């Protein structure tokens, strides 16, 4: 009975660890891309307004 409780709680904690890992990897990739100059900033006011497709 105790193993079911432990596994149930560990499943919830594992989801939190996975989410933290994904966020950490995303931030690291963005920082490295910024350092390498491969992350372009979106200039404000340049370009046309987005167009919507006709129905």
PDB file of C-alpha atoms in Angstrom:
ATOM      1  CA  UNK A   1       0.000   0.000   0.000  1.00  0.00           C
ATOM      2  CA  UNK A   2       2.822   2.386   0.840  1.00  0.00           C
ATOM      3  CA  UNK A   3       4.526   1.856  -2.495  1.00  0.00           C
ATOM      4  CA  UNK A   4       1.400   3.081  -4.306  1.00  0.00           C
ATOM      5  CA  UNK A   5       1.443   6.303  -2.284  1.00  0.00           C
ATOM      6  CA  UNK A   6       5.159   6.825  -2.878  1.00  0.00           C
ATOM      7  CA  UNK A   7       4.829   6.200  -6.613  1.00  0.00           C
ATOM      8  CA  UNK A   8       1.808   8.515  -6.826  1.00  0.00           C
ATOM      9  CA  UNK A   9       3.638  11.356  -5.109  1.00  0.00           C
ATOM     10  CA  UNK A  10       6.820  10.740  -7.101  1.00  0.00           C
ATOM     11  CA  UNK A  11       4.837  10.981 -10.340  1.00  0.00           C
ATOM     12  CA  UNK A  12       3.711  14.513  -9.410  1.00  0.00           C
ATOM     13  CA  UNK A  13       7.219  15.524  -8.360  1.00  0.00           C
ATOM     14  CA  UNK A  14       8.639  14.076 -11.579  1.00  0.00           C
ATOM     15  CA  UNK A  15       6.334  16.305 -13.642  1.00  0.00           C
ATOM     16  CA  UNK A  16       7.722  19.314 -11.777  1.00  0.00           C
ATOM     17  CA  UNK A  17      11.298  18.193 -12.374  1.00  0.00           C
ATOM     18  CA  UNK A  18      10.588  17.693 -16.068  1.00  0.00           C
ATOM     19  CA  UNK A  19       9.015  21.140 -16.403  1.00  0.00           C
ATOM     20  CA  UNK A  20      11.994  22.719 -14.648  1.00  0.00           C
ATOM     21  CA  UNK A  21      14.363  20.877 -16.974  1.00  0.00           C
ATOM     22  CA  UNK A  22      12.506  22.065 -20.086  1.00  0.00           C
ATOM     23  CA  UNK A  23      12.472  25.688 -18.911  1.00  0.00           C
ATOM     24  CA  UNK A  24      16.158  25.549 -17.985  1.00  0.00           C
ATOM     25  CA  UNK A  25      17.146  24.111 -21.351  1.00  0.00           C
ATOM     26  CA  UNK A  26      15.054  26.724 -23.172  1.00  0.00           C
ATOM     27  CA  UNK A  27      16.638  29.593 -21.261  1.00  0.00           C
ATOM     28  CA  UNK A  28      20.134  28.197 -21.842  1.00  0.00           C
ATOM     29  CA  UNK A  29      19.481  27.871 -25.584  1.00  0.00           C
ATOM     30  CA  UNK A  30      18.171  31.443 -25.767  1.00  0.00           C
ATOM     31  CA  UNK A  31      21.177  32.815 -23.858  1.00  0.00           C
ATOM     32  CA  UNK A  32      23.680  30.999 -26.075  1.00  0.00           C
ATOM     33  CA  UNK A  33      21.840  32.126 -29.224  1.00  0.00           C
ATOM     34  CA  UNK A  34      21.911  35.726 -27.963  1.00  0.00           C
ATOM     35  CA  UNK A  35      25.649  35.503 -27.219  1.00  0.00           C
ATOM     36  CA  UNK A  36      26.309  34.096 -30.682  1.00  0.00           C
ATOM     37  CA  UNK A  37      24.261  36.851 -32.326  1.00  0.00           C
ATOM     38  CA  UNK A  38      21.790  34.396 -33.817  1.00  0.00           C
ATOM     39  CA  UNK A  39      18.785  35.647 -31.860  1.00  0.00           C
ATOM     40  CA  UNK A  40      17.367  38.561 -33.803  1.00  0.00           C
ATOM     41  CA  UNK A  41      15.404  41.191 -31.957  1.00  0.00           C
ATOM     42  CA  UNK A  42      12.118  42.148 -33.548  1.00  0.00           C
ATOM     43  CA  UNK A  43      12.337  45.824 -34.521  1.00  0.00           C
ATOM     44  CA  UNK A  44       9.332  47.861 -33.469  1.00  0.00           C
ATOM     45  CA  UNK A  45       7.448  49.735 -36.145  1.00  0.00           C
ATOM     46  CA  UNK A  46       9.172  48.033 -39.076  1.00  0.00           C
ATOM     47  CA  UNK A  47       7.236  46.058 -41.632  1.00  0.00           C
ATOM     48  CA  UNK A  48       3.589  45.900 -42.451  1.00  0.00           C
ATOM     49  CA  UNK A  49       0.780  44.926 -40.164  1.00  0.00           C
ATOM     50  CA  UNK A  50      -0.052  41.213 -40.184  1.00  0.00           C
ATOM     51  CA  UNK A  51      -2.519  40.212 -42.875  1.00  0.00           C
ATOM     52  CA  UNK A  52      -5.443  37.908 -42.249  1.00  0.00           C
ATOM     53  CA  UNK A  53      -6.486  35.291 -44.759  1.00  0.00           C
ATOM     54  CA  UNK A  54      -9.766  35.781 -46.578  1.00  0.00           C
ATOM     55  CA  UNK A  55     -12.462  33.303 -45.644  1.00  0.00           C
TER      56      UNK A  55
END
